[in-house]
Coordinates of N, CA and C in Angstrom, one line a residue:
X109 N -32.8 -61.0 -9.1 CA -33.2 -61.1 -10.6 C -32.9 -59.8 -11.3
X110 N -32.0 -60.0 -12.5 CA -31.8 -58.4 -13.0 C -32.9 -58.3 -13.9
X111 N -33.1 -57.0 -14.1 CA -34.0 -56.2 -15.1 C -34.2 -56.8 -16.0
X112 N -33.3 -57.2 -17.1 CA -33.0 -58.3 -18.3 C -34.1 -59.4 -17.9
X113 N -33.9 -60.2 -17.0 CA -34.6 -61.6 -16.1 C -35.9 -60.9 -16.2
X114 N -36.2 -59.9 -15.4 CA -37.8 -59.2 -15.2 C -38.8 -59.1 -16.4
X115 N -37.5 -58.8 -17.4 CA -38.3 -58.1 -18.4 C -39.1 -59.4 -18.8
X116 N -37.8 -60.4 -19.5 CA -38.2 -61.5 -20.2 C -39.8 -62.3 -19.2
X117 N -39.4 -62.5 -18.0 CA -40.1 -62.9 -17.3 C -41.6 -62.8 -17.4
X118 N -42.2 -61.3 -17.6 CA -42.9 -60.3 -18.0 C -43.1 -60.6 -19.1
X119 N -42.5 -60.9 -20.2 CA -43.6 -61.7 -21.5 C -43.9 -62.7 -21.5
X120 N -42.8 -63.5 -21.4 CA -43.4 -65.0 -20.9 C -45.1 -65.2 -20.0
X121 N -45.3 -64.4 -18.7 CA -46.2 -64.0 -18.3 C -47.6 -63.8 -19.1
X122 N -47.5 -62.5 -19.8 CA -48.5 -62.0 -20.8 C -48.3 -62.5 -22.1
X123 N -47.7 -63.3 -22.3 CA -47.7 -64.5 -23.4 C -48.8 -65.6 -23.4
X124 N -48.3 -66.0 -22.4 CA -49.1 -66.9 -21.8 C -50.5 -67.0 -21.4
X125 N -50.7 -65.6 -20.3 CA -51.8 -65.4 -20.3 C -53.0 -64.5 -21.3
X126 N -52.2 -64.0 -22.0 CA -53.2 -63.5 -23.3 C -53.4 -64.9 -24.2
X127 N -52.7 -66.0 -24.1 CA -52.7 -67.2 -25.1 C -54.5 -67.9 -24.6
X128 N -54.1 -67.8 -23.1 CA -55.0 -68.3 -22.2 C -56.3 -67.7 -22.5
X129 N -56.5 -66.5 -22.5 CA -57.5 -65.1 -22.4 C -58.1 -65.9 -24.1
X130 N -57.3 -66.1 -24.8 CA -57.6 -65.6 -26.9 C -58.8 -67.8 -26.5
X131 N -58.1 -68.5 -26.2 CA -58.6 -69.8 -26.3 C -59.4 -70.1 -25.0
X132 N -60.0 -69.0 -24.3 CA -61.1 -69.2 -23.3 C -62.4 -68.5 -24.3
X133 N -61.9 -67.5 -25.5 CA -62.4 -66.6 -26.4 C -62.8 -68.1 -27.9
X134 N -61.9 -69.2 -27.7 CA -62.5 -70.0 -28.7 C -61.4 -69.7 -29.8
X135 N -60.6 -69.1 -30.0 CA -59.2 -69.2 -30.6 C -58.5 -70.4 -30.4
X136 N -57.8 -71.2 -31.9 CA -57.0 -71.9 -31.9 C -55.5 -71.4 -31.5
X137 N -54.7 -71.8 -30.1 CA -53.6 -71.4 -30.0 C -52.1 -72.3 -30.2
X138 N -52.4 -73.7 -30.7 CA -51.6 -74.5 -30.7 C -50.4 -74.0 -31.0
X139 N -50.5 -73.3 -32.2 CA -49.3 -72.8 -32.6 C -48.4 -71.6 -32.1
X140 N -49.0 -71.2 -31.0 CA -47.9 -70.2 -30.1 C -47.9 -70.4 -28.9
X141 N -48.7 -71.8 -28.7 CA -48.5 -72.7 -27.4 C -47.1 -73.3 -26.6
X142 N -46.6 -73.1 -25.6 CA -45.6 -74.3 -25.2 C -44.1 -73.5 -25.2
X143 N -43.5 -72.4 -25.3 CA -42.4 -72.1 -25.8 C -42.0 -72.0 -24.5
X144 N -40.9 -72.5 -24.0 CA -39.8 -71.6 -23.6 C -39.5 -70.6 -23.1
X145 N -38.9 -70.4 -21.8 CA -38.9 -68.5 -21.5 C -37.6 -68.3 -22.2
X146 N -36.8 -69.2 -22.4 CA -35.7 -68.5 -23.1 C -36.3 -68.6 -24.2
X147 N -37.2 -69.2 -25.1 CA -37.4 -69.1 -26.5 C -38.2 -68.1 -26.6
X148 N -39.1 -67.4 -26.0 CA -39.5 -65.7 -25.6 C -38.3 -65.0 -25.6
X149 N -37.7 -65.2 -25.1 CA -35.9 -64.5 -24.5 C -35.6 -63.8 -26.0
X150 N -35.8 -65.2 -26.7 CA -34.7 -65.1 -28.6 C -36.2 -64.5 -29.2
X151 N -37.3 -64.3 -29.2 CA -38.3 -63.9 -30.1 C -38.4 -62.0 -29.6
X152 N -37.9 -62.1 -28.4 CA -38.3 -60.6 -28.3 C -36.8 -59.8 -28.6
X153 N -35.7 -60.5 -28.8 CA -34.3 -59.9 -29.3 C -34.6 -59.7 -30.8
X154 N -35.3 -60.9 -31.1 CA -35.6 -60.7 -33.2 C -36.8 -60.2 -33.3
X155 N -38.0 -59.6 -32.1 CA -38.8 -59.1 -33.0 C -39.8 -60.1 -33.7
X156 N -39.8 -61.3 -33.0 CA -41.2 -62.1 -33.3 C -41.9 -62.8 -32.3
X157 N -42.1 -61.4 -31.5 CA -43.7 -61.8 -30.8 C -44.6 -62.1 -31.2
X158 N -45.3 -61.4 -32.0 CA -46.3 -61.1 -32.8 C -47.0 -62.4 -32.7
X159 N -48.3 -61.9 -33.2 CA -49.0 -63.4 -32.8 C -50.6 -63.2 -34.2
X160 N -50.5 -64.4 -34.7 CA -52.1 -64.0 -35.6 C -52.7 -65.3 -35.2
X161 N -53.9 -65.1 -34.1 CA -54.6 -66.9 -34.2 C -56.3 -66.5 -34.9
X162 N -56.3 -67.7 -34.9 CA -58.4 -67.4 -35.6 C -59.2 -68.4 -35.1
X163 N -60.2 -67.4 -34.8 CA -61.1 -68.5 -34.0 C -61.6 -69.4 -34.8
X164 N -62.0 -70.5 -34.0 CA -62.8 -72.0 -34.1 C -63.4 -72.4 -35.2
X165 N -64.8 -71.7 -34.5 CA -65.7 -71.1 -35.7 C -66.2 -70.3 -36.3
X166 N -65.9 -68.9 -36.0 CA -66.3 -67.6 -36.6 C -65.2 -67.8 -38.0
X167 N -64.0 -68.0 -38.0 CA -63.1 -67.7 -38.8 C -62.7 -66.5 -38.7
X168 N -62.6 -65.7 -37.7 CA -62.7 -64.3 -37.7 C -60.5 -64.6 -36.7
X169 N -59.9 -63.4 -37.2 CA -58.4 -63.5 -36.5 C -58.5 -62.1 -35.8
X170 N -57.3 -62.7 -34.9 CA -57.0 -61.7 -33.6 C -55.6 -61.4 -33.7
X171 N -55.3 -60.1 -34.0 CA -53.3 -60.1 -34.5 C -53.1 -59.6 -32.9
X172 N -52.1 -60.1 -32.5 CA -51.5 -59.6 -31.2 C -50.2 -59.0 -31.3
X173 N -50.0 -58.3 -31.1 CA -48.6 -57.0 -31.3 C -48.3 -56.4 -30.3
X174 N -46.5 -56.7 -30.5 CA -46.1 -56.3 -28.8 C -45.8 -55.2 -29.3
X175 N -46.0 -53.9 -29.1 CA -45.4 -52.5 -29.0 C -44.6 -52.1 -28.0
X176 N -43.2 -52.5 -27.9 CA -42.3 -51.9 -26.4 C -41.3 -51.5 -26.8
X177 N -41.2 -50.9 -27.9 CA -40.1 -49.8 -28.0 C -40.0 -48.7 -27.6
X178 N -41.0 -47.9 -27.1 CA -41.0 -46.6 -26.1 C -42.7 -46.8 -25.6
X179 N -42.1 -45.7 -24.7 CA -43.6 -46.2 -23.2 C -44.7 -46.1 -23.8
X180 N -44.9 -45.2 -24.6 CA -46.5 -44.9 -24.9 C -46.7 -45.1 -26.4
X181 N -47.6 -45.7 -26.8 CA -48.1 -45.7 -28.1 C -48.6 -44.1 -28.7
X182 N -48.2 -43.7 -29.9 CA -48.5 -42.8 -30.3 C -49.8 -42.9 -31.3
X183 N -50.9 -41.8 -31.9 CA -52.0 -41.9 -32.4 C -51.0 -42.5 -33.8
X184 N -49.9 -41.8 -34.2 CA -49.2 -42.4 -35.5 C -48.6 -43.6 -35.7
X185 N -48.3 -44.2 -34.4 CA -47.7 -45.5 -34.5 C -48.9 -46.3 -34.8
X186 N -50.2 -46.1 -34.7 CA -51.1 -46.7 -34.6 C -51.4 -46.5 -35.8
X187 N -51.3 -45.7 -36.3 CA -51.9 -45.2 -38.0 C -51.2 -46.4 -38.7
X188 N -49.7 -46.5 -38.5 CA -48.5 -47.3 -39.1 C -49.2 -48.9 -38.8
X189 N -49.2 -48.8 -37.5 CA -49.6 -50.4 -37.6 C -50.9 -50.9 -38.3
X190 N -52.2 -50.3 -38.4 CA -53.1 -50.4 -39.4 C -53.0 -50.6 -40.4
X191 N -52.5 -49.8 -41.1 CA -52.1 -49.4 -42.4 C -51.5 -50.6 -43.1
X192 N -50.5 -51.5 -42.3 CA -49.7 -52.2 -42.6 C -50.7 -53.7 -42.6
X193 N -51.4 -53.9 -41.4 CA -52.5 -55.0 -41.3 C -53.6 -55.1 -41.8
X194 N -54.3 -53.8 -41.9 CA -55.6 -53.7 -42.8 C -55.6 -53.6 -44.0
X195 N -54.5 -53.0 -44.8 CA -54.1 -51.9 -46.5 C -52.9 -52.7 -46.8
X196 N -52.0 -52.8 -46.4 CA -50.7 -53.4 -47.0 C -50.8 -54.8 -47.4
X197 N -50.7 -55.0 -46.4 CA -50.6 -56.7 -45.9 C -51.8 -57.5 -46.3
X198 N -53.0 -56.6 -45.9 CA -54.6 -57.0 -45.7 C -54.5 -58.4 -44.8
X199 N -53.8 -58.4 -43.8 CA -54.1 -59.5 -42.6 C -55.2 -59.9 -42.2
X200 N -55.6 -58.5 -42.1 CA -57.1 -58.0 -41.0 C -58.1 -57.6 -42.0
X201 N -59.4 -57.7 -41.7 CA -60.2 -57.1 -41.9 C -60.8 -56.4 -40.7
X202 N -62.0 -55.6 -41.2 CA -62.7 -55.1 -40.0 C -63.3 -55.8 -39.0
X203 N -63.8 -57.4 -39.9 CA -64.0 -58.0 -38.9 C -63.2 -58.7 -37.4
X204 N -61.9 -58.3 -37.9 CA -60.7 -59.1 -36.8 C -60.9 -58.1 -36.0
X205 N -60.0 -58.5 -34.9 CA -59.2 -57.7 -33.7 C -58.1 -57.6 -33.7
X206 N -57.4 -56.1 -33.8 CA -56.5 -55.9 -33.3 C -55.7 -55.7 -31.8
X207 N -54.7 -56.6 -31.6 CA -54.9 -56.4 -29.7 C -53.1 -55.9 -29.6
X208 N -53.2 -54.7 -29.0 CA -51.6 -53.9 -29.0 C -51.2 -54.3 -27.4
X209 N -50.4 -55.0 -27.0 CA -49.7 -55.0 -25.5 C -48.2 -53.7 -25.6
X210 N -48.5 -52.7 -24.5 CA -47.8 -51.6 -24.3 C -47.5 -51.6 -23.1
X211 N -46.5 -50.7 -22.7 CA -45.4 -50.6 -21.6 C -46.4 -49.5 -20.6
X212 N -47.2 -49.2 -21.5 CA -48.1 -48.5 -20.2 C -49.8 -48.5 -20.5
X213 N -50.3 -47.7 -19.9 CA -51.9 -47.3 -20.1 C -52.0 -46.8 -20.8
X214 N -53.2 -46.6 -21.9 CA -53.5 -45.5 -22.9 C -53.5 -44.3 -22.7
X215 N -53.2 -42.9 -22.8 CA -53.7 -42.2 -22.5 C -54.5 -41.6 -22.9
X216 N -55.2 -40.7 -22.6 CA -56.5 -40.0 -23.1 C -56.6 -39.4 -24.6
X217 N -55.1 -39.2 -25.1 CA -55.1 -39.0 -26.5 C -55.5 -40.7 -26.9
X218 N -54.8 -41.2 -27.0 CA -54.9 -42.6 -27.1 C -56.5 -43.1 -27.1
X219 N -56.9 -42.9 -26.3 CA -58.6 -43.6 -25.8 C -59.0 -43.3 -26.9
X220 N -59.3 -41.7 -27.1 CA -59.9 -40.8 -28.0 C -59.8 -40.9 -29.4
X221 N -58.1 -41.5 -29.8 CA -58.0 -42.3 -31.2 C -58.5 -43.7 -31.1
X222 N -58.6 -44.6 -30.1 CA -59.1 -46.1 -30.4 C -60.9 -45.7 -30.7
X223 N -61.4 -44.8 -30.2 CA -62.5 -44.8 -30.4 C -63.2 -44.0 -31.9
X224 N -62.1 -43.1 -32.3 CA -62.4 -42.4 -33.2 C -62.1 -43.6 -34.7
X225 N -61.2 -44.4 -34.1 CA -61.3 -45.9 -35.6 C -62.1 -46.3 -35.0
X226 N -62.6 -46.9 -34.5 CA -64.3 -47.6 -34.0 C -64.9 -46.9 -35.3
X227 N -65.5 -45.8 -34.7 CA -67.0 -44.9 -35.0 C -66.6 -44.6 -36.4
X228 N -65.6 -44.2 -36.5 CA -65.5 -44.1 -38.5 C -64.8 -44.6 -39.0
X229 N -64.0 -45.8 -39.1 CA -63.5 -46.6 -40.0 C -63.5 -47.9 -39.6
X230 N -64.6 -48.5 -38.7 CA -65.0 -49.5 -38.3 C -63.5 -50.8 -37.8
X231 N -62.0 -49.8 -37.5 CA -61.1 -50.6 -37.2 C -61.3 -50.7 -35.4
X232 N -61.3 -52.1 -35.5 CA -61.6 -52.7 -33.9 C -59.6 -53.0 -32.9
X233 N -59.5 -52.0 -32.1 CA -58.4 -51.9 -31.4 C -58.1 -52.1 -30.2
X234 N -57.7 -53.3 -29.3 CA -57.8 -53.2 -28.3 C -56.3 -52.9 -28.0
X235 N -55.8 -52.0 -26.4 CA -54.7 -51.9 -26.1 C -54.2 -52.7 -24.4
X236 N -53.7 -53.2 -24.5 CA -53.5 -54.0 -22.7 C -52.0 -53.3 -22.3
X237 N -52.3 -53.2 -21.3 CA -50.7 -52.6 -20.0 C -50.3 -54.1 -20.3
X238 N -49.4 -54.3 -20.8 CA -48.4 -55.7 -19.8 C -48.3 -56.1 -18.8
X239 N -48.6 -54.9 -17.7 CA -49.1 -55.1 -16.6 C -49.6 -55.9 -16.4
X240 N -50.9 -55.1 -16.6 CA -52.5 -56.0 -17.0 C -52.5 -57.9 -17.2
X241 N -51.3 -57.9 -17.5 CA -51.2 -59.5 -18.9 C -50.4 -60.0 -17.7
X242 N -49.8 -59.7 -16.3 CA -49.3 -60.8 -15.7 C -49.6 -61.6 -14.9
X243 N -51.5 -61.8 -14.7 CA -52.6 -62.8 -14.9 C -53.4 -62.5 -15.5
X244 N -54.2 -63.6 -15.6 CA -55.7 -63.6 -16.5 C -56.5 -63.3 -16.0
X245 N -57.1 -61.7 -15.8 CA -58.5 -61.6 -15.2 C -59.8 -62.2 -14.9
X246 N -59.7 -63.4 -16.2 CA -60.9 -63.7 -16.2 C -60.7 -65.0 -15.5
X247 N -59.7 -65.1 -14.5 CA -60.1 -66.9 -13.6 C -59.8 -66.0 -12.3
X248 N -59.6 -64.6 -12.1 CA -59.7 -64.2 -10.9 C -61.1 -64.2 -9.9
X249 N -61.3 -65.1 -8.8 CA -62.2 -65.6 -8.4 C -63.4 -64.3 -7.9
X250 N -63.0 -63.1 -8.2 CA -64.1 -62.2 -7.8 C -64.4 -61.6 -9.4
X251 N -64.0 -62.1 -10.1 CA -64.4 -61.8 -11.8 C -65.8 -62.5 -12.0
X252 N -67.0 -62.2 -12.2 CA -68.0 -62.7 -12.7 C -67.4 -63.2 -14.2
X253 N -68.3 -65.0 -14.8 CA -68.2 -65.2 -15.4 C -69.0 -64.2 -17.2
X254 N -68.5 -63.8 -17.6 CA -68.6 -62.3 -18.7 C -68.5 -63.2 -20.4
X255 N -69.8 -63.0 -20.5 CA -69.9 -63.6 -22.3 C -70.4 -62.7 -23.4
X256 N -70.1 -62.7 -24.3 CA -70.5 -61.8 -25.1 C -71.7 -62.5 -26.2
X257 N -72.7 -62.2 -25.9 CA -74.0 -62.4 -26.8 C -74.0 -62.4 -27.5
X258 N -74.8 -64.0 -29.0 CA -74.5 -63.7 -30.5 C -76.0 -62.7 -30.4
X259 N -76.1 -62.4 -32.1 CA -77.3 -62.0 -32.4 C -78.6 -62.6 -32.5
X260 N -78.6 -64.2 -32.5 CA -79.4 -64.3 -32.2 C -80.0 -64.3 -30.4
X261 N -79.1 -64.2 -29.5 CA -79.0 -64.2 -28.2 C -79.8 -62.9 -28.0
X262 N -78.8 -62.3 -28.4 CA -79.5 -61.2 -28.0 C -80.9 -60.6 -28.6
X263 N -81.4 -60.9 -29.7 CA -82.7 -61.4 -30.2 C -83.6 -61.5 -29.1
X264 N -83.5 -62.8 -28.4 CA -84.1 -63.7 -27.6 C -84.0 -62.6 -26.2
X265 N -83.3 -62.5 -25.8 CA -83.0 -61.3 -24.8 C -84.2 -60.2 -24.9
X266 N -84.3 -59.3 -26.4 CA -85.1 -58.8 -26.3 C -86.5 -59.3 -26.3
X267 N -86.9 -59.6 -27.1 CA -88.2 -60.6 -26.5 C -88.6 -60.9 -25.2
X268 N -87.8 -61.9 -24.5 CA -87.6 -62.1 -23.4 C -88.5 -61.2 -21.6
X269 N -87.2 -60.0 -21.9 CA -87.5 -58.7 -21.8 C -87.9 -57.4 -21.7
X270 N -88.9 -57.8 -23.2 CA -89.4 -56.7 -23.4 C -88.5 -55.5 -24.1
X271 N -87.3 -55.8 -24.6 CA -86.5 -54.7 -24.9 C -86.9 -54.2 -25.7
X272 N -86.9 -52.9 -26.3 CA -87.0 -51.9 -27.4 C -85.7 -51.7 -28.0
X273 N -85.1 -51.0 -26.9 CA -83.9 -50.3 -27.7 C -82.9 -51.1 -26.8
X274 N -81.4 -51.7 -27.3 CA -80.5 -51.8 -26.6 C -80.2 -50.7 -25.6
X275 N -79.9 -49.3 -26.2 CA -79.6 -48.4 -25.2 C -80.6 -48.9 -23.5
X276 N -81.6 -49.1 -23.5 CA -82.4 -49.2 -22.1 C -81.4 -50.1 -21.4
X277 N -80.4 -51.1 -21.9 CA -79.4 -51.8 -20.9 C -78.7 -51.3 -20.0
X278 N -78.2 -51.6 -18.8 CA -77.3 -50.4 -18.4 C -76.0 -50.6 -19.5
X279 N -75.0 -50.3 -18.9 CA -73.9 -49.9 -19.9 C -72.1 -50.4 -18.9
X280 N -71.4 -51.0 -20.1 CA -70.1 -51.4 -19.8 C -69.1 -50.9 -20.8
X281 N -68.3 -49.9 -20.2 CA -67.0 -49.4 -21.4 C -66.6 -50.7 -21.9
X282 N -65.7 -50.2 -23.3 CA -65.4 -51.1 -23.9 C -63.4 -50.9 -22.6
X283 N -63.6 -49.7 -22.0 CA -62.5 -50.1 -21.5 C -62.1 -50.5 -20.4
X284 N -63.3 -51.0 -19.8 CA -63.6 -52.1 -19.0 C -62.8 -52.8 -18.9
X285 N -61.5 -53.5 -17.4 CA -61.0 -54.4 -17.4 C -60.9 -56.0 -18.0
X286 N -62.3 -56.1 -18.1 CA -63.0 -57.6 -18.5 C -63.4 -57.7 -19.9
X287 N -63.8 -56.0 -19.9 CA -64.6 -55.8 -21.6 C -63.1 -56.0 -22.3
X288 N -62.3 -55.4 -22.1 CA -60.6 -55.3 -22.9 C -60.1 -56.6 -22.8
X289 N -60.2 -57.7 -21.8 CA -59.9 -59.1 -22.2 C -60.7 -59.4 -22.7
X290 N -62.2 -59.4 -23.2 CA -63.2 -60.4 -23.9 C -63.4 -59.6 -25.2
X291 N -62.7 -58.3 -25.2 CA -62.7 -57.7 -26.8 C -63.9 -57.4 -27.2
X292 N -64.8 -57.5 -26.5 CA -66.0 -56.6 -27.0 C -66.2 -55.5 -27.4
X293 N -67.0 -55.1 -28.3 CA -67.1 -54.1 -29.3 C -68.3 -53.2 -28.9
X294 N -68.2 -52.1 -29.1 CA -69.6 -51.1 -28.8 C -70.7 -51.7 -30.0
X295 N -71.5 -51.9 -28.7 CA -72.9 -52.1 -29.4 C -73.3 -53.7 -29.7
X296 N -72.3 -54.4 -28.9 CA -72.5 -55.7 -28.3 C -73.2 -55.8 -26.8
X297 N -73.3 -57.2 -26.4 CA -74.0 -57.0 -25.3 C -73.6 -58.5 -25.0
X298 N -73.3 -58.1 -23.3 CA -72.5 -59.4 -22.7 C -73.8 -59.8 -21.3
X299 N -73.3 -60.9 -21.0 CA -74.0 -61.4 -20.2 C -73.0 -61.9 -19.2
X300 N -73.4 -61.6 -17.7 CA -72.5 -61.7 -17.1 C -72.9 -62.6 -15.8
X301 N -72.7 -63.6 -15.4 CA -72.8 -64.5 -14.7 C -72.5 -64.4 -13.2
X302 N -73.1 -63.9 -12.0 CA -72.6 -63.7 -10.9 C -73.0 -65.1 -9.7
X303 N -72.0 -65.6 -9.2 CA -72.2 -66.5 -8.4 C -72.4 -65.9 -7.0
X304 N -73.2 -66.5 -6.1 CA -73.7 -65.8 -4.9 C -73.4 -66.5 -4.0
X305 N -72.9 -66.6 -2.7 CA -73.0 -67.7 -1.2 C -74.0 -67.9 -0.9
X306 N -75.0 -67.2 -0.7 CA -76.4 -67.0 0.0 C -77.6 -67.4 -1.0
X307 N -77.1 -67.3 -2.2 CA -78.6 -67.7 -3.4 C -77.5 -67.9 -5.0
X308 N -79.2 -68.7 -5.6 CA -78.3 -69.2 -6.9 C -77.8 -68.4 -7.8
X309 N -77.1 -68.6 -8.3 CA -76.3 -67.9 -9.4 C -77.6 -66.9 -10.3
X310 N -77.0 -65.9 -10.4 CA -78.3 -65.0 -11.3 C -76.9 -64.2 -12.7
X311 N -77.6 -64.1 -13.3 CA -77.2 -62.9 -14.6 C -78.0 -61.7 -15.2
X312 N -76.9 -61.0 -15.3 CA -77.6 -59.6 -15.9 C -76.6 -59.4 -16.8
X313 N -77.5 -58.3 -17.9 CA -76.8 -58.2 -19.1 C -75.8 -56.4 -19.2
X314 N -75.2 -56.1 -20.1 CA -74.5 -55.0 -20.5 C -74.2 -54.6 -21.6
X315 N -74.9 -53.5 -22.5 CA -74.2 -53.0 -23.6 C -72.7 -52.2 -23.5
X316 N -72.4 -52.8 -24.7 CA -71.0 -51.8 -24.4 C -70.9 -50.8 -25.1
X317 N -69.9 -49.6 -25.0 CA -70.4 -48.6 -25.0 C -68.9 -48.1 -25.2

């Protein structure tokens, strides 16, 4: 198979399975459902990967943006793509998600900008390897079933439990393999479903962080 073959192969892949990942999340995907690997082939030659779906019933949208024109995302390419989705365009609001697929891992400059839009300008950024996207983590059979809590859930939680302060939960990065496919945000709190051989199914919770 040449490189060419690989590549395309490789979106089609993380196409598919981020399509999978966004409507396990309660996203409508019909409309970037079903294509083609050669019709991937002709969208990544023109530059329309790109993806905007919105969920069910929040009404809240998720823009997906393939970044593979050089290996690493820069803090400025990031500025550019905001700027354009949140201010130009107004696609997005704070309430959406932004989800960037890249030719590699974040790196530590990188981390340190997705978190620095978090904490002061309330822009929510997730980044995936493409790697990452050539299955769906979340039907891998040693992946606990991983939900993210409304507020009034988590309400009930504390009660429940006795909670005071969320902080008393333990704690899951938001760059968590499972937290980065379920898009959870710092200062949410997931509940995570562990199946056992030996005894019944039990859950425990996690703030993210």
């Amino acid at each position: 198979m040449s490189s060419n073959s690989n590549r395309v192969l490789s979106l089609y892949k993380s196409r598919n399975n981020i399509l999978e990942i966004l409507e396990t999340l309660g996203y409508t995907i019909s409309d970037y459902s079903g294509f083609s690997i050669n019709e991937i082939d002709a969208m990544f030659v023109n530059q329309q990967l790109d993806m905007l779906l919105t969920h069910k019933s929040k009404q809240t949208k998720t823009y997906v943006k393939y970044f593979l024109t050089s290996k690493q995302i820069r803090p400025q390419n990031l500025d550019e793509i905001i700027e354009d989705l949140f201010v130009i365009d107004n696609v997005l609001t704070k309430e959406d998600t932004l989800v960037i697929i890249t030719e590699e891992e974040p790196n530590d400059t990188l981390v340190s900008k997705l978190k620095y839009l978090f904490d002061h300008d309330g822009v929510f950024v997730v980044v995936h390897n493409i790697q990452r996207l050539q299955f769906n983590i979340l039907n891998h059979k040693f992946v606990p079933t991983t939900t993210i809590l409304t507020h009034d859930e988590v309400n009930k939680l504390k009660v429940k439990h006795n909670i005071k302060e969320l902080s008393q939960l333990p704690e899951i990065s938001r760059f968590d393999p499972v937290a980065l496919a379920i898009a959870i945000r710092p200062g949410q709190v997931c509940k995570i479903l562990r199946s056992s051989a030996t005894a019944l199914d039990y859950e425990y919770y996690r703030i993210c962080v």
